[in-house]
Structures are given as C-alpha cells and as structure tokens.
mmCIF file of C-alpha atoms in Angstrom:
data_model
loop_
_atom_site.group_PDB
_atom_site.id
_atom_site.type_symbol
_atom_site.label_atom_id
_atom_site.label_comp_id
_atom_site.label_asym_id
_atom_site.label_seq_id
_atom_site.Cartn_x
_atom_site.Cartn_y
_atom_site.Cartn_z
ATOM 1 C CA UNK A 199 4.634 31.511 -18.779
ATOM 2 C CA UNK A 200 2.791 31.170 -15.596
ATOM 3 C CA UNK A 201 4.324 30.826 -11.983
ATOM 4 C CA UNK A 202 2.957 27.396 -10.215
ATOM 5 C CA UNK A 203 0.607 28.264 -7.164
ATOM 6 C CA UNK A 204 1.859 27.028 -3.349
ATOM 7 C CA UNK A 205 0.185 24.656 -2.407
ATOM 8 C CA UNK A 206 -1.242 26.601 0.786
ATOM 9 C CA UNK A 207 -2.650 28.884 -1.912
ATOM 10 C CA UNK A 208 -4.915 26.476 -3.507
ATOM 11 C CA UNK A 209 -7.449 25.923 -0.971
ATOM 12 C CA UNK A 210 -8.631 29.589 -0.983
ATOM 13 C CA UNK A 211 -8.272 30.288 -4.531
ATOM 14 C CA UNK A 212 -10.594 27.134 -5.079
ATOM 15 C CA UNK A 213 -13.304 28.369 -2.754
ATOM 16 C CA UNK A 214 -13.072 32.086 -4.251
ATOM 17 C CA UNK A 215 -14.088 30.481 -7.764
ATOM 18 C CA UNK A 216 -16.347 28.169 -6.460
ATOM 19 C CA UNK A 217 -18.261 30.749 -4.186
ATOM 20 C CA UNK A 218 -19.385 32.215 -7.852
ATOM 21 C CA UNK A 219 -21.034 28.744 -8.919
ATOM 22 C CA UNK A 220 -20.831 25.025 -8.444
ATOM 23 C CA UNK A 221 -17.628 23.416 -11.064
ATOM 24 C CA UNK A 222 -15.947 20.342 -12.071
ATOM 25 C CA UNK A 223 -12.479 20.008 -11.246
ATOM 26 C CA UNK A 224 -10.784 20.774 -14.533
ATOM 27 C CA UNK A 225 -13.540 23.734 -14.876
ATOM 28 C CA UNK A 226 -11.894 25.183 -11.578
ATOM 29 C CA UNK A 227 -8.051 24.691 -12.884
ATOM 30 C CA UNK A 228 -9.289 26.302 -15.989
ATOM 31 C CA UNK A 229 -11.020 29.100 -14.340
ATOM 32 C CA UNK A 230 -7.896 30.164 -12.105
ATOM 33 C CA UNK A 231 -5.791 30.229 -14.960
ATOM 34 C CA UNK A 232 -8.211 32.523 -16.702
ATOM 35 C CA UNK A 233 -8.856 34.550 -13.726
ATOM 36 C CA UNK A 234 -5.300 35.159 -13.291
ATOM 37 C CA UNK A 235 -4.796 36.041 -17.307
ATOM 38 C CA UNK A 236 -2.596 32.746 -17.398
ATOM 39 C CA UNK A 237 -0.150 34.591 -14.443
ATOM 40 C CA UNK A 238 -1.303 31.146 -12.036
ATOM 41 C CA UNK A 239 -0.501 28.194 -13.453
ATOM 42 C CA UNK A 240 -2.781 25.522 -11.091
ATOM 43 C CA UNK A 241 -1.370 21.985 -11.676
ATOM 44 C CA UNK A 242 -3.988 19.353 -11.724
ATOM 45 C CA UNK A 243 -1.729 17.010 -9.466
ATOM 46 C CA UNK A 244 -2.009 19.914 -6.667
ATOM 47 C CA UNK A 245 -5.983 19.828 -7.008
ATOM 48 C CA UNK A 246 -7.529 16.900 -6.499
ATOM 49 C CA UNK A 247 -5.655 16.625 -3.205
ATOM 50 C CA UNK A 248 -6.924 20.008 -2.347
ATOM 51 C CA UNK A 249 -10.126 19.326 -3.340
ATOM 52 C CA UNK A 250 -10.565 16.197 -1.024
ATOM 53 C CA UNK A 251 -8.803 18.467 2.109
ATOM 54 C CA UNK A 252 -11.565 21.072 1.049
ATOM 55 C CA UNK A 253 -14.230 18.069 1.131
ATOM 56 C CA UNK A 254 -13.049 16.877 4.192
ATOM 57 C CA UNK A 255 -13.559 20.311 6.558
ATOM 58 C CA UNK A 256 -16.738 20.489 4.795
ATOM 59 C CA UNK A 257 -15.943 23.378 2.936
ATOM 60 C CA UNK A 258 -17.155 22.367 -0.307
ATOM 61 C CA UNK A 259 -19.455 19.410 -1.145
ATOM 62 C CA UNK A 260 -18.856 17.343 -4.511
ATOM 63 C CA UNK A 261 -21.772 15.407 -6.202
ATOM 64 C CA UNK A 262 -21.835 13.216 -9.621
ATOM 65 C CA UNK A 263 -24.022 15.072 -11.938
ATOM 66 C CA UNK A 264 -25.491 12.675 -13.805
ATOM 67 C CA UNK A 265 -27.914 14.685 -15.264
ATOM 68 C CA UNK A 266 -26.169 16.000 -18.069
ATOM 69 C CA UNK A 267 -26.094 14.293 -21.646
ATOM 70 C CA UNK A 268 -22.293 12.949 -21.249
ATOM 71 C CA UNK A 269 -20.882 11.455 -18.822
ATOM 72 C CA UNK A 270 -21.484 12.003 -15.186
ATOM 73 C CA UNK A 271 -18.821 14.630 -13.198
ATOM 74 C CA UNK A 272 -18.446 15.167 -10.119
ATOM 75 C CA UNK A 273 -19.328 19.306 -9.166
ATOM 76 C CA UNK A 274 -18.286 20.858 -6.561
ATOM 77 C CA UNK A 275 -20.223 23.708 -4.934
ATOM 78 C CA UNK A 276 -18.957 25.797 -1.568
ATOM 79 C CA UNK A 277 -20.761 25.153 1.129
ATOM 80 C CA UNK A 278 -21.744 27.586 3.810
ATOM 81 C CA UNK A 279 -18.540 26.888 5.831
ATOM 82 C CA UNK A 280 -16.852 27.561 3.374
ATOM 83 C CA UNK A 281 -18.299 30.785 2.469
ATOM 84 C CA UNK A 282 -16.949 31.858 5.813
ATOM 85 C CA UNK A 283 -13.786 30.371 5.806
ATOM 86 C CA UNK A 284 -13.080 32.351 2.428
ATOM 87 C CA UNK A 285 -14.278 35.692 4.121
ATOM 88 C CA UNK A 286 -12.025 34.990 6.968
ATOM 89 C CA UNK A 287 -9.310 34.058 4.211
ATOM 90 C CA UNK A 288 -10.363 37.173 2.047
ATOM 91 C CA UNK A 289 -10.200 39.682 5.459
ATOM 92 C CA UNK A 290 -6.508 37.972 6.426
ATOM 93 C CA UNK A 291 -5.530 38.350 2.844
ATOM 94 C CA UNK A 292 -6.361 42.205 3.094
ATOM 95 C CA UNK A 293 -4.121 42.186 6.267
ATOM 96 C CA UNK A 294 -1.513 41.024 4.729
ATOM 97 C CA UNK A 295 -1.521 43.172 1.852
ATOM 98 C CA UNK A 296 -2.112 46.427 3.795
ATOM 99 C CA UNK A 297 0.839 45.897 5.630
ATOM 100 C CA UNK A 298 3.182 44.426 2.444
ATOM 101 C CA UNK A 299 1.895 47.624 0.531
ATOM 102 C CA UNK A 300 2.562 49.769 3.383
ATOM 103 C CA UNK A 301 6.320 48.781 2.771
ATOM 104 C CA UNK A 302 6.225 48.732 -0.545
ATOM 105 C CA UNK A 303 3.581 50.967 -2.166
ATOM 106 C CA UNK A 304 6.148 54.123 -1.757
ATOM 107 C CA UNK A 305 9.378 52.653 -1.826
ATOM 108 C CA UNK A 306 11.454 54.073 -5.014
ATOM 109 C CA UNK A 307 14.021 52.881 -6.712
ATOM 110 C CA UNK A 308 17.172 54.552 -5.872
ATOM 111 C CA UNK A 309 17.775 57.691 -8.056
ATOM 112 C CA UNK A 310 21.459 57.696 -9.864
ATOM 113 C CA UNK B 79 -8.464 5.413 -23.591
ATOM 114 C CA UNK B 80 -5.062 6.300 -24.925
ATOM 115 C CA UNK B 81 -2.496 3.065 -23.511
ATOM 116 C CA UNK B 82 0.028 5.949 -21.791
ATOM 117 C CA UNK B 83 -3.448 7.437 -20.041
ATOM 118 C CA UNK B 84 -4.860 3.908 -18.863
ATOM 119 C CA UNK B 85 -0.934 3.109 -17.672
ATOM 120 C CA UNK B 86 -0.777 6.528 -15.780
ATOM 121 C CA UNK B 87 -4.341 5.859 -13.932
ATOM 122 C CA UNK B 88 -3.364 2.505 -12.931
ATOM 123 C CA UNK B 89 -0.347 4.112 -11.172
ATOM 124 C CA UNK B 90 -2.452 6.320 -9.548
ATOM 125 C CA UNK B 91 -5.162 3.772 -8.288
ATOM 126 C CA UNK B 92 -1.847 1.295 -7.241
ATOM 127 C CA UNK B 93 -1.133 4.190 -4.426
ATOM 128 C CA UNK B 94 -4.980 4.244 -3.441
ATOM 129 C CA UNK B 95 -4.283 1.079 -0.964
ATOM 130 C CA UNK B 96 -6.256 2.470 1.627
ATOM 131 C CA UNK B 97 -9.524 3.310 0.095
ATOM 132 C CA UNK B 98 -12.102 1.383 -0.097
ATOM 133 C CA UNK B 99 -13.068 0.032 -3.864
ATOM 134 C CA UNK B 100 -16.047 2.569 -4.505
ATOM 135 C CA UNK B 101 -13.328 5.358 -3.304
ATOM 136 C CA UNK B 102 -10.748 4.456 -4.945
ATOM 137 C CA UNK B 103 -12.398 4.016 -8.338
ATOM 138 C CA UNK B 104 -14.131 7.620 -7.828
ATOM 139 C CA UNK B 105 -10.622 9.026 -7.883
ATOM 140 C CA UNK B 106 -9.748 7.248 -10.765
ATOM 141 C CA UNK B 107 -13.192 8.152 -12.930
ATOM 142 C CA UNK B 108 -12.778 11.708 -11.974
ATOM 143 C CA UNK B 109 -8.529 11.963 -12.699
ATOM 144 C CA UNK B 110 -10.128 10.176 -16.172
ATOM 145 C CA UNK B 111 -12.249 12.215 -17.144
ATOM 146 C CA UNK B 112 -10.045 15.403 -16.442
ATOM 147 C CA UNK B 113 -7.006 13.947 -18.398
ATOM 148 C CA UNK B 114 -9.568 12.959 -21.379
ATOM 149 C CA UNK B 115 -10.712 16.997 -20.910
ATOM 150 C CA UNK B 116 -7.153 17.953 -20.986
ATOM 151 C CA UNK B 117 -6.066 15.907 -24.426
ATOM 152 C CA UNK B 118 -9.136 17.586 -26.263
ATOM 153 C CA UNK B 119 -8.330 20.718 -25.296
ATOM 154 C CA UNK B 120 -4.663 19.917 -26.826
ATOM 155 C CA UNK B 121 -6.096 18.711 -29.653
ATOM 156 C CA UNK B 122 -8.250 22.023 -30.356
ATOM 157 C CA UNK B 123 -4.655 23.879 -30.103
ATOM 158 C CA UNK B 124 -3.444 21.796 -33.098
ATOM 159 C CA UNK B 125 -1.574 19.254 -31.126
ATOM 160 C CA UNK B 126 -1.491 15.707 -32.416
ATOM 161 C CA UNK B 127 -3.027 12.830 -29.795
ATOM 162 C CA UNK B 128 0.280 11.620 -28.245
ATOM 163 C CA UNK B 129 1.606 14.943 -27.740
ATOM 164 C CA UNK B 130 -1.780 16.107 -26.354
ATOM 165 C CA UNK B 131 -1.673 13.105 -23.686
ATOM 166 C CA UNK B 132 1.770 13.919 -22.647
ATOM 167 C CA UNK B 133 1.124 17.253 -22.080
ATOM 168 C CA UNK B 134 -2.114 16.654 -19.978
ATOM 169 C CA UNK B 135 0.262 14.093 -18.041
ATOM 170 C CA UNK B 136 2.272 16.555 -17.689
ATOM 171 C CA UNK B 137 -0.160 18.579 -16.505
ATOM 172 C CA UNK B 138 -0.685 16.041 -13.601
ATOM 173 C CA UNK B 139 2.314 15.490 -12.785
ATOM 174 C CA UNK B 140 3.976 11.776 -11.161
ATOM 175 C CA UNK B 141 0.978 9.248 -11.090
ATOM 176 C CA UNK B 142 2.785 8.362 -7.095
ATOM 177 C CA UNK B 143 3.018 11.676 -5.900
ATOM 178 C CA UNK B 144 -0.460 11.745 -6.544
ATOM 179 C CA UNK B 145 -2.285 8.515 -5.401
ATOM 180 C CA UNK B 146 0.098 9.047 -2.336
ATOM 181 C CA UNK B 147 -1.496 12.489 -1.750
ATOM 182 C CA UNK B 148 -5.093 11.385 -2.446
ATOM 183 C CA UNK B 149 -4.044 8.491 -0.365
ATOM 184 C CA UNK B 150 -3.012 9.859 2.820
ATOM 185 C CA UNK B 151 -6.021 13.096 2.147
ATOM 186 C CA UNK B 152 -8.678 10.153 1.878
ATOM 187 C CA UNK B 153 -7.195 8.582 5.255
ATOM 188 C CA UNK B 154 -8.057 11.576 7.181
ATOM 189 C CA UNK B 155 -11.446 12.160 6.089
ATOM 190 C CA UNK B 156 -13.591 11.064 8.961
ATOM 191 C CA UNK B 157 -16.125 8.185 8.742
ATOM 192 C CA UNK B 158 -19.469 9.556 6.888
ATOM 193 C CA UNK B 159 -21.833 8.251 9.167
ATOM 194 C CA UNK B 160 -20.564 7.889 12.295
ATOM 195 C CA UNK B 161 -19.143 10.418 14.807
ATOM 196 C CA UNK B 162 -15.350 9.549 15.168
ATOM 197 C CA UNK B 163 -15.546 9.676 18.650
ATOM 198 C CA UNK B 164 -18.245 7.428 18.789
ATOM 199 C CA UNK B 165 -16.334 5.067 16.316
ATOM 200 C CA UNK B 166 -13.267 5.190 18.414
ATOM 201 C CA UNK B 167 -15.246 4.265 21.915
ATOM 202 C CA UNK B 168 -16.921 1.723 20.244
ATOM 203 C CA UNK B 169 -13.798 -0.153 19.161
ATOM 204 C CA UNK B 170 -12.824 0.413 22.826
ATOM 205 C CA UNK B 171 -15.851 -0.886 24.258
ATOM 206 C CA UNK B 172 -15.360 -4.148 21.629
ATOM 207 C CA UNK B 173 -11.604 -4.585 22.752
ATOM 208 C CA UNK B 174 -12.821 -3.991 26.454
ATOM 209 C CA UNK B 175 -15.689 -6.886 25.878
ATOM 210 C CA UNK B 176 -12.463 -9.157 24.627
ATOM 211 C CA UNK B 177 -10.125 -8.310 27.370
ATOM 212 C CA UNK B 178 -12.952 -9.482 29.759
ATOM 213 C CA UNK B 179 -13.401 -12.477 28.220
ATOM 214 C CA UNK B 180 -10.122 -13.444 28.117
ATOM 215 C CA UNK B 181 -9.453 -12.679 31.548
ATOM 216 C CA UNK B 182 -12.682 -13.998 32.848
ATOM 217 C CA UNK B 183 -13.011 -16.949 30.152
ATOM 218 C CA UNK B 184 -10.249 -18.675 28.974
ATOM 219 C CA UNK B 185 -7.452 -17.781 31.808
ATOM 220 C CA UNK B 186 -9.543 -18.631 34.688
ATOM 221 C CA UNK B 187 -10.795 -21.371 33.103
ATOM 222 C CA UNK B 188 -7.707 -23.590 33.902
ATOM 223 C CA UNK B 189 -7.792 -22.868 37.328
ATOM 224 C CA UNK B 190 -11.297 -24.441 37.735
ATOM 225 C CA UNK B 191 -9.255 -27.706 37.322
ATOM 226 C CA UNK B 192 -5.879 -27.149 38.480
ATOM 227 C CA UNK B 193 -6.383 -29.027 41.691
ATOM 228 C CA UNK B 194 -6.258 -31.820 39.847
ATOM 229 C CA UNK B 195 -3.300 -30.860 37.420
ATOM 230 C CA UNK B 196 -1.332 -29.394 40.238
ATOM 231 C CA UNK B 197 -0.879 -32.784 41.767
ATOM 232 C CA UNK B 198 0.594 -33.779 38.209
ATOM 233 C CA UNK B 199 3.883 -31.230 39.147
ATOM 234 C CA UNK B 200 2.050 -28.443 38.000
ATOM 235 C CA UNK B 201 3.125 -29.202 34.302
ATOM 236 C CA UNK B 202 0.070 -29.689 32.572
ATOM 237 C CA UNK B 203 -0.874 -26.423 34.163
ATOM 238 C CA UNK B 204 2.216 -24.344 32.505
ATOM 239 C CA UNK B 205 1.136 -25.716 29.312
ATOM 240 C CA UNK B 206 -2.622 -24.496 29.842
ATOM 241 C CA UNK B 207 -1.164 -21.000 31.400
ATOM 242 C CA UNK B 208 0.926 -20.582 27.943
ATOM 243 C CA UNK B 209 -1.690 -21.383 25.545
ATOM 244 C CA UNK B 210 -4.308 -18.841 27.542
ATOM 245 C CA UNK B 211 -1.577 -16.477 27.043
ATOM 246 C CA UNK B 212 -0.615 -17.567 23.195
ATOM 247 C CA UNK B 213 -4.860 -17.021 22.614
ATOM 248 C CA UNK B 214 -4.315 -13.557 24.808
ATOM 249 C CA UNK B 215 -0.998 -12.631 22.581
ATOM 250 C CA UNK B 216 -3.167 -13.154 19.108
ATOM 251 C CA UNK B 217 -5.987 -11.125 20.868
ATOM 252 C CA UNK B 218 -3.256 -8.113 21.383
ATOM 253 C CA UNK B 219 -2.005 -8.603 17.882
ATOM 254 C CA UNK B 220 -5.378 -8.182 16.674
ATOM 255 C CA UNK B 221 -6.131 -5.183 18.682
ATOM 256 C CA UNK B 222 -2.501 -3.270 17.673
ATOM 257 C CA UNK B 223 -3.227 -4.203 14.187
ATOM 258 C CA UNK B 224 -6.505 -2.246 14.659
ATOM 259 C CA UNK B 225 -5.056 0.368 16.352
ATOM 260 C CA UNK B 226 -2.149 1.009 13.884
ATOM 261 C CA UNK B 227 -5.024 1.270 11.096
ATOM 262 C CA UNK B 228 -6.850 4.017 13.353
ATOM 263 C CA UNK B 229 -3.479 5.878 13.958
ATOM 264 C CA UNK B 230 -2.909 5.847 10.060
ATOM 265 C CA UNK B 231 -6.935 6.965 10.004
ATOM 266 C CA UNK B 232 -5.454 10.331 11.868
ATOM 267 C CA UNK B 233 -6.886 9.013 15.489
ATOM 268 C CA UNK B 234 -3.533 9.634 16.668
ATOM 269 C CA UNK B 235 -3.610 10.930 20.241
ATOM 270 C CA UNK B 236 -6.419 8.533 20.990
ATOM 271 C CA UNK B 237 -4.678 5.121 19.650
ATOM 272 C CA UNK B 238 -1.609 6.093 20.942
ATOM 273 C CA UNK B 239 -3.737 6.320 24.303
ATOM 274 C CA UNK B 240 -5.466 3.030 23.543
ATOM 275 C CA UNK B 241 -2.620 1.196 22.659
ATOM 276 C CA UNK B 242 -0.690 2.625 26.135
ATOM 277 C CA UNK B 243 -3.886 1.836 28.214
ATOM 278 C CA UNK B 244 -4.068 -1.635 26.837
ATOM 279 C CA UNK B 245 0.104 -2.491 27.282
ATOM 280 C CA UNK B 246 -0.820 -1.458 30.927
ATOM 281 C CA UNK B 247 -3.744 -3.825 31.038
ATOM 282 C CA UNK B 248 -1.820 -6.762 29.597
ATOM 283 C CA UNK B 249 1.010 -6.197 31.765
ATOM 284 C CA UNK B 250 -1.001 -5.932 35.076
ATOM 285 C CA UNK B 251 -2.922 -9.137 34.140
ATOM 286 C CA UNK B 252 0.195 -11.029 32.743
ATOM 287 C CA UNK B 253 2.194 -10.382 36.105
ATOM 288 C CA UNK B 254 -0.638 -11.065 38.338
ATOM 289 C CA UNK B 255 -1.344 -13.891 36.867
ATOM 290 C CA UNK B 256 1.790 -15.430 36.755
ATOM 291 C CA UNK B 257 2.373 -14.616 40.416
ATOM 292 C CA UNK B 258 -0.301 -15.852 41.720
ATOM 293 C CA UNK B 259 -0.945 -19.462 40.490
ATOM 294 C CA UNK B 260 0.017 -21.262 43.247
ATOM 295 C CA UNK B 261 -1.548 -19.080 46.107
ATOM 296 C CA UNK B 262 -5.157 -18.952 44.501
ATOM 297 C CA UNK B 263 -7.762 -20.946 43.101
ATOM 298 C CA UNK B 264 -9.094 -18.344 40.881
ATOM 299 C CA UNK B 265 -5.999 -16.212 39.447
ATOM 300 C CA UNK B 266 -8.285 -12.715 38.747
ATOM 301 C CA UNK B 267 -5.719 -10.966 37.165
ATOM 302 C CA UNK B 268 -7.108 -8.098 37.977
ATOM 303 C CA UNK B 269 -10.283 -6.734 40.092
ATOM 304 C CA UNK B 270 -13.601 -5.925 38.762
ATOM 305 C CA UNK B 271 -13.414 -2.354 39.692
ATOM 306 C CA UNK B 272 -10.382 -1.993 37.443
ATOM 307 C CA UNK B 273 -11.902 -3.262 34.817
ATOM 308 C CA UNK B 274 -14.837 -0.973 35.191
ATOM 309 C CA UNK B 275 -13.187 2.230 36.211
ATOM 310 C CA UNK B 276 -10.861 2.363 33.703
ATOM 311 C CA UNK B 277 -12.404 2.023 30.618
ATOM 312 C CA UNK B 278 -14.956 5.233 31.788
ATOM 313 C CA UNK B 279 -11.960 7.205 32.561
ATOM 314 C CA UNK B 280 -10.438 6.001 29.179
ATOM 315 C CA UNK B 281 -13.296 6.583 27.674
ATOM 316 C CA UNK B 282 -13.371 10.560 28.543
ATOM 317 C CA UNK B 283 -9.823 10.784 27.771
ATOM 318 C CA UNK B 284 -10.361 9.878 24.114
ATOM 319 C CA UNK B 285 -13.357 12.484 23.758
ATOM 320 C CA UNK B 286 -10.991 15.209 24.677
ATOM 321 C CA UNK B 287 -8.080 13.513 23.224
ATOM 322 C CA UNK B 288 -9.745 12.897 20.254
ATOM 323 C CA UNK B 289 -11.418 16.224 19.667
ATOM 324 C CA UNK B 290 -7.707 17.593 20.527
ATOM 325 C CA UNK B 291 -5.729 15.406 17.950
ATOM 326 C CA UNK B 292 -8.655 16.492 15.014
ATOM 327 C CA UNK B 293 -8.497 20.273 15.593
ATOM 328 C CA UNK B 294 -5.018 19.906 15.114
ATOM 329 C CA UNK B 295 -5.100 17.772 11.802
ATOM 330 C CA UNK B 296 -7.878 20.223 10.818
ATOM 331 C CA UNK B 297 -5.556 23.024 11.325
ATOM 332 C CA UNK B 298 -1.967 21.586 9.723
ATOM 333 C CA UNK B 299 -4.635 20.419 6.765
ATOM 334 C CA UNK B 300 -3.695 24.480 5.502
ATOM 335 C CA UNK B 301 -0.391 24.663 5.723
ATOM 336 C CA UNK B 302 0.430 21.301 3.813
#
C-alpha cells in the first residue's frame, strides 16, 4: 500500500516528471506512482489544484492537444522557470538529505 | 457518462462560482476525462463498471474539497492579458473619474440653485443634499463590491488600501459638505489639489503594495 504524498510535495515531484516530457494529468499521477514502485500514492484530488498553482507561477504551461485521434487533453510541459525552480528544489532537496543522513546514515540500533 | 460520474462533476463545477464559463468547463472536461481514464484502467484489472467508478471517485476524493481548491487556485491566477498592476490602477483611475463626478456633478449641482431653495427654509435643499448623497452611497456600494471581488482575486494589500483611501475620501467630502452649506455657494467638498495629489500618491502605493502582496501569495502558494 502506498503512503499519500504532502501536499507541499506535489509541486516538485510534478515538475521532476514533467522536466522528462510534456503529460496529461492522469499520465503524471500515473507516472509518480510508477516512479516510486507504487511507494507514492498521488491522489488526483491533490493534482489538479497543484497543477493550476504550477500554471499560475508559470512553471509549467498546459495546452489542449487536439491533434491526437481521441479526444483533445490538455498537456502539460515545464517551462523554463520551472526548470529552475526544480534545480533549486533538487539542490535544497540534497541539503536536506545530507544533513538527515548525516544523523542517520550511522546511527545503529542499540546492541542487547 | 456513468450517472455517479456526471453527479460527482456537477459537484465539482457547483464550487467553480468564480470562474468564468470557458474556465470552469475546462476543469470539468479535464476532471472528465481523467475519471473516464481511471474507470478503464479498473476495468482492465477485472473490476466491474460501478466498482471501477467508485474507485476512480475515490481516487478523487470529495467533489467540494475539490472545486473549492480549484476555486480559490483559479482566483489567484492573475489576469492573462493584462499586468495586475495595471488592472488595479485602472479600476482606480475609473473609481477616481466617478468620485469626481459626483463631487463635481451631482453635489454641486444643487447649490447652483439653492439661493432660491434656501429662501424655502432650506428644506427642499436637505432633500436634494440626501439624494446626492443616496446616488454617492450606491456609487460606494458599487466600488466596495468591486473591491471585495479584487481582495478575493488575491489584490489584498492594494484593495484593502483602496477601500481605506476611498472611506477617507467619502468622509472628508461628506463632512465638508455638510458643514458648509450655508456659508458657500459652491460646497467643494474638497480642493482640486486633493483630488489630484492623492490618487498619484495612491497610485505608487499600489505598485509597491501590489508587487508586495503577490510575492507573498507567490511564496505561501508552496507551503499550502
């Protein structure tokens, strides 16, 4: 069983999958899911909001494709804001984890 | 469309108040299509329709939560083709424009005849005071009801700002005016250079005020 993402998550995770091509919506949920072998679970009522916060800074751009056969979608694709803001995301995220791991990565469980 | 799928976008789109139609149905095409992308997947996993749709519900989660969220996100999206300070200053300059003429217009237009109706008791000239006000009062009503859409836009700093500005205005003009009736032909409730002075000065503080207030919705946007 997956853990839900928080919500402050979302917006980085989405431009880390969309910085490797343009997607629909339910292609992104799908593709965190897979990305995270099922351990994220991203609930669609958390995205769309995201999405349109993403939209708004200009960090991603959606457009209807209505080029394909079916029905148009709307695809998102990172923009080049938002290529930065995910390195600046990506660098704090290394931070963070240097300093969690520097805690953690040698700690032992207590011998009995 | 499955009925419990149609029911569920409705709910969605009720929340979507303040979006305009073309918005509003985008939201609801797109939530659509994922759902319908949701129950097919189901089905492929050997589930039978109904339990596919309540599972991509599920998925979603409450139909309010989420217009309310698309909602309020769709609020604070800035206006496509205009600069929002630009937007903002021009509904100044337009309540500005009104303020003038009210002031200049309709209240001083009593007191071009209120020789006459002051030798009546001065009556007749109470009545024409009130309605110039009752006319100023809608204009106000108008202008907060403007405002209170712009603060709900995200312009907070610089409506709360307008709407302060404006009391002030009002408040100057109401109490010169209604000293003055008797002592003056004209009753200008207030001079020319106010009226031109302060507007420029409001006008700079809702540039920095503005730009101030967005950075800082920009910023909380993350930690929502």
């Amino acid at each position: 069983m997956g853990r839900n993402l928080s919500k402050s998550d979302i917006p980085a995770l989405v431009l880390a999958v969309l910085f490797e091509g343009p997607r629909h919506g339910y292609a992104i949920a799908r593709e965190v899911e897979s990305r995270s072998k099922d351990l994220f679970r991203l609930r669609e009522g958390s995205l769309y909001p995201a999405l349109r916060v993403l939209e708004q800074e200009q960090f991603i751009a959606g457009e209807w494709d209505t080029q394909g056969s079916g029905a148009a979608r709307k695809v998102y694709r990172i923009t080049s804001q938002g290529q930065a803001e995910l390195a600046s995301r990506t660098r704090e995220w290394e931070e963070y984890s240097r300093a969690i791991g520097s805690f953690m990565g040698g700690a032992h469980a207590p011998a009995h | 469309m499955h009925p419990h799928i149609e029911k569920y976008l409705f709910q969605v789109s009720c929340q979507l108040k303040d979006l305009s139609a073309t918005r509003r149905a985008e939201e609801v095409r797109e939530i659509a299509q994922h759902l319908q992308a949701l129950v097919e997947e189901g089905q492929g996993q050997g589930l039978n329709e109904s339990q596919a749709v309540r599972t991509a519900l599920a998925q979603f989660g409450s139909p309010q939560k989420l217009g309310r969220e698309l909602n309020k996100a769709g609020l604070k999206r800035a206006p496509d083709h205009l600069p929002k300070s630009f937007a903002v200053m021009t509904k100044v300059m337009i309540g500005q424009a009104m303020l003038n003429l009210l002031t200049y217009g309709i209240l001083a237009w009593p007191s071009m005849w209120s020789a006459v109706v002051r030798s009546n008791g001065g009556r007749e000239e109470l009545i024409l005071l009130l309605i110039g006000f009752g006319v100023l009062y809608c204009a106000v009503s108008i202008r907060v009801g403007v405002l209170l859409r712009q603060l709900r836009r995200g312009a907070f700093w610089p409506a709360l700002g307008l709407m302060g500005y404006q009391s002030i205005v009002y408040a100057i003009q109401f109490s010169k005016t209604f000293s003055t009736p008797h002592s003056s032909h004209s009753w200008p409730p207030i001079s020319t250079g106010t009226v031109l002075f302060l507007p420029t000065l409001f006008c700079l503080m809702i540039l920095v005020l503005n730009r101030k207030s967005y950075f800082r919705l920009s910023s909380a946007k993350w930690s929502t």
